[in-house]
Coordinates of C-alpha atoms in Angstrom, one line a residue:
M12 CA -7.3 11.0 -1.8
S13 CA -9.2 8.6 0.1
D14 CA -6.7 7.2 2.4
N15 CA -4.6 9.5 4.0
V16 CA -1.4 7.6 4.3
F17 CA 1.1 10.0 3.0
S18 CA -0.5 13.0 4.9
R19 CA -0.2 10.9 8.2
E20 CA 3.5 10.7 7.8
V21 CA 3.7 14.5 7.3
Q22 CA 1.6 15.2 10.2
R23 CA 3.8 12.8 12.4
R24 CA 6.8 15.1 11.0
T25 CA 5.2 18.1 12.0
S26 CA 4.2 17.1 15.3
E27 CA 7.6 16.0 16.0
G28 CA 8.4 19.5 15.5
M29 CA 9.5 19.9 11.4
S30 CA 8.2 23.0 10.2
Y31 CA 6.8 23.0 6.4
A32 CA 9.8 25.4 5.7
Q33 CA 12.3 23.1 6.9
M34 CA 9.9 20.4 4.8
E35 CA 10.8 22.7 1.6
A36 CA 14.4 22.9 2.6
M37 CA 15.5 19.6 2.9
T38 CA 13.7 18.4 -0.1
R39 CA 15.9 21.4 -2.1
K40 CA 19.3 20.0 0.1
I41 CA 18.3 16.3 -1.6
G42 CA 16.2 17.0 -4.8
G43 CA 18.1 20.3 -6.1
K44 CA 15.5 22.8 -7.8
E45 CA 13.9 20.4 -9.6
G46 CA 13.0 17.9 -6.6
T47 CA 11.6 20.9 -4.2
L48 CA 8.2 20.7 -2.8
T49 CA 7.3 24.4 -1.4
A50 CA 6.0 24.8 2.2
A51 CA 3.2 25.6 0.8
W52 CA 2.8 22.2 -0.4
W53 CA 3.5 20.2 2.2
N54 CA 0.9 22.5 4.3
K55 CA -1.9 21.6 1.9
V56 CA -1.1 17.9 2.2
A57 CA -0.6 17.6 6.0
L58 CA -4.2 19.5 5.9
G59 CA -5.6 16.8 3.4
E60 CA -6.2 19.6 1.0
S61 CA -6.2 18.5 -2.9
A62 CA -2.7 18.7 -3.8
P63 CA -0.7 16.7 -6.9
P64 CA 1.2 14.0 -6.3
P65 CA 5.2 14.2 -5.8
E66 CA 6.8 13.5 -9.0
P67 CA 9.3 10.7 -9.4
K68 CA 12.0 13.3 -9.2
C69 CA 10.9 14.2 -6.0
I70 CA 10.6 11.2 -3.7
P71 CA 14.6 10.9 -2.4
G72 CA 13.9 14.4 -0.9
V73 CA 10.2 13.1 0.3
A74 CA 12.2 10.1 1.9
G75 CA 14.8 12.1 3.6
V76 CA 11.9 14.3 5.3
L77 CA 10.0 11.6 6.1
E78 CA 12.5 9.7 7.5
V79 CA 11.5 6.5 5.6
H80 CA 13.2 4.8 2.5
D81 CA 12.3 5.7 -1.0
R82 CA 10.4 2.5 -2.0
D83 CA 8.2 3.3 1.3
V84 CA 7.3 7.0 -0.4
A85 CA 6.7 5.3 -3.6
L86 CA 4.0 3.4 -1.9
L87 CA 2.6 6.0 0.0
I88 CA 1.8 7.7 -2.8
C89 CA 0.2 4.8 -5.0
Q90 CA -1.8 4.5 -1.5
Q91 CA -2.8 8.0 -1.3
W92 CA -3.0 9.4 -4.5
Y93 CA -3.8 6.4 -6.9
E94 CA -6.1 4.3 -4.1
V95 CA -3.5 1.5 -5.3
R96 CA -2.4 -0.8 -2.0
P97 CA 0.9 -2.7 -1.9
D98 CA -1.1 -5.8 -1.1
D99 CA -4.1 -5.7 -3.4
S100 CA -2.3 -8.0 -6.3
I101 CA -1.6 -10.4 -3.4
R102 CA -4.9 -10.4 -1.7
E103 CA -6.4 -11.2 -5.5
L104 CA -3.7 -14.1 -5.6
M105 CA -4.5 -15.3 -2.2
E106 CA -8.3 -15.6 -3.1
R107 CA -7.4 -17.1 -6.3
V108 CA -5.5 -19.8 -4.4
A109 CA -8.3 -20.1 -1.2
D110 CA -11.0 -20.5 -4.4
K111 CA -8.4 -23.8 -5.8
A112 CA -7.8 -25.2 -2.4
E113 CA -11.6 -25.3 -1.7
S114 CA -12.3 -26.6 -4.8
W115 CA -9.6 -29.2 -4.7
L116 CA -10.5 -30.2 -1.1
R117 CA -14.5 -30.5 -2.1
S118 CA -13.5 -32.9 -4.8
S119 CA -11.2 -34.9 -2.7
I120 CA -13.8 -35.4 0.1
S121 CA -16.5 -36.3 -2.6
S122 CA -14.1 -38.9 -4.3
L123 CA -13.0 -40.3 -0.8
R124 CA -16.7 -40.8 0.0
E125 CA -17.6 -42.4 -3.1
R126 CA -14.2 -44.9 -2.7
H127 CA -16.0 -45.5 0.7
R128 CA -19.6 -46.1 -0.2
S129 CA -18.0 -48.4 -3.1
S130 CA -15.5 -50.4 -0.5
A131 CA -18.6 -50.5 2.2
N132 CA -21.0 -51.9 -0.5
G133 CA -18.3 -54.7 -1.7
A134 CA -17.9 -55.6 2.0
E135 CA -21.9 -56.1 1.9
G136 CA -22.2 -58.4 -1.1

């Protein structure tokens, strides 16, 4: 786990007064027995210790605990456990667009210079 964004969200909730036992109870209430994350799991995550990522069936309960949208939970999981950031593909796309724009601009400037030279030479003759 490199970027502990998920862990920081858990720490935020504990600093707001939510206990690990309450987190476990909320995931059980929202996700049922299959979607429950134990108090021990929440504790490990908060401390940045090795813990498996929540399974997809746990996401609604985690969203309830963290008070964020399900999609945001999925993004936090991807970032913390899989080192995938939501803006990675956008960054790559923007770099390609910038490279193409730079190439086009250089080509256009070169072409303009050549036309300017040609017209200047034609005016002299």
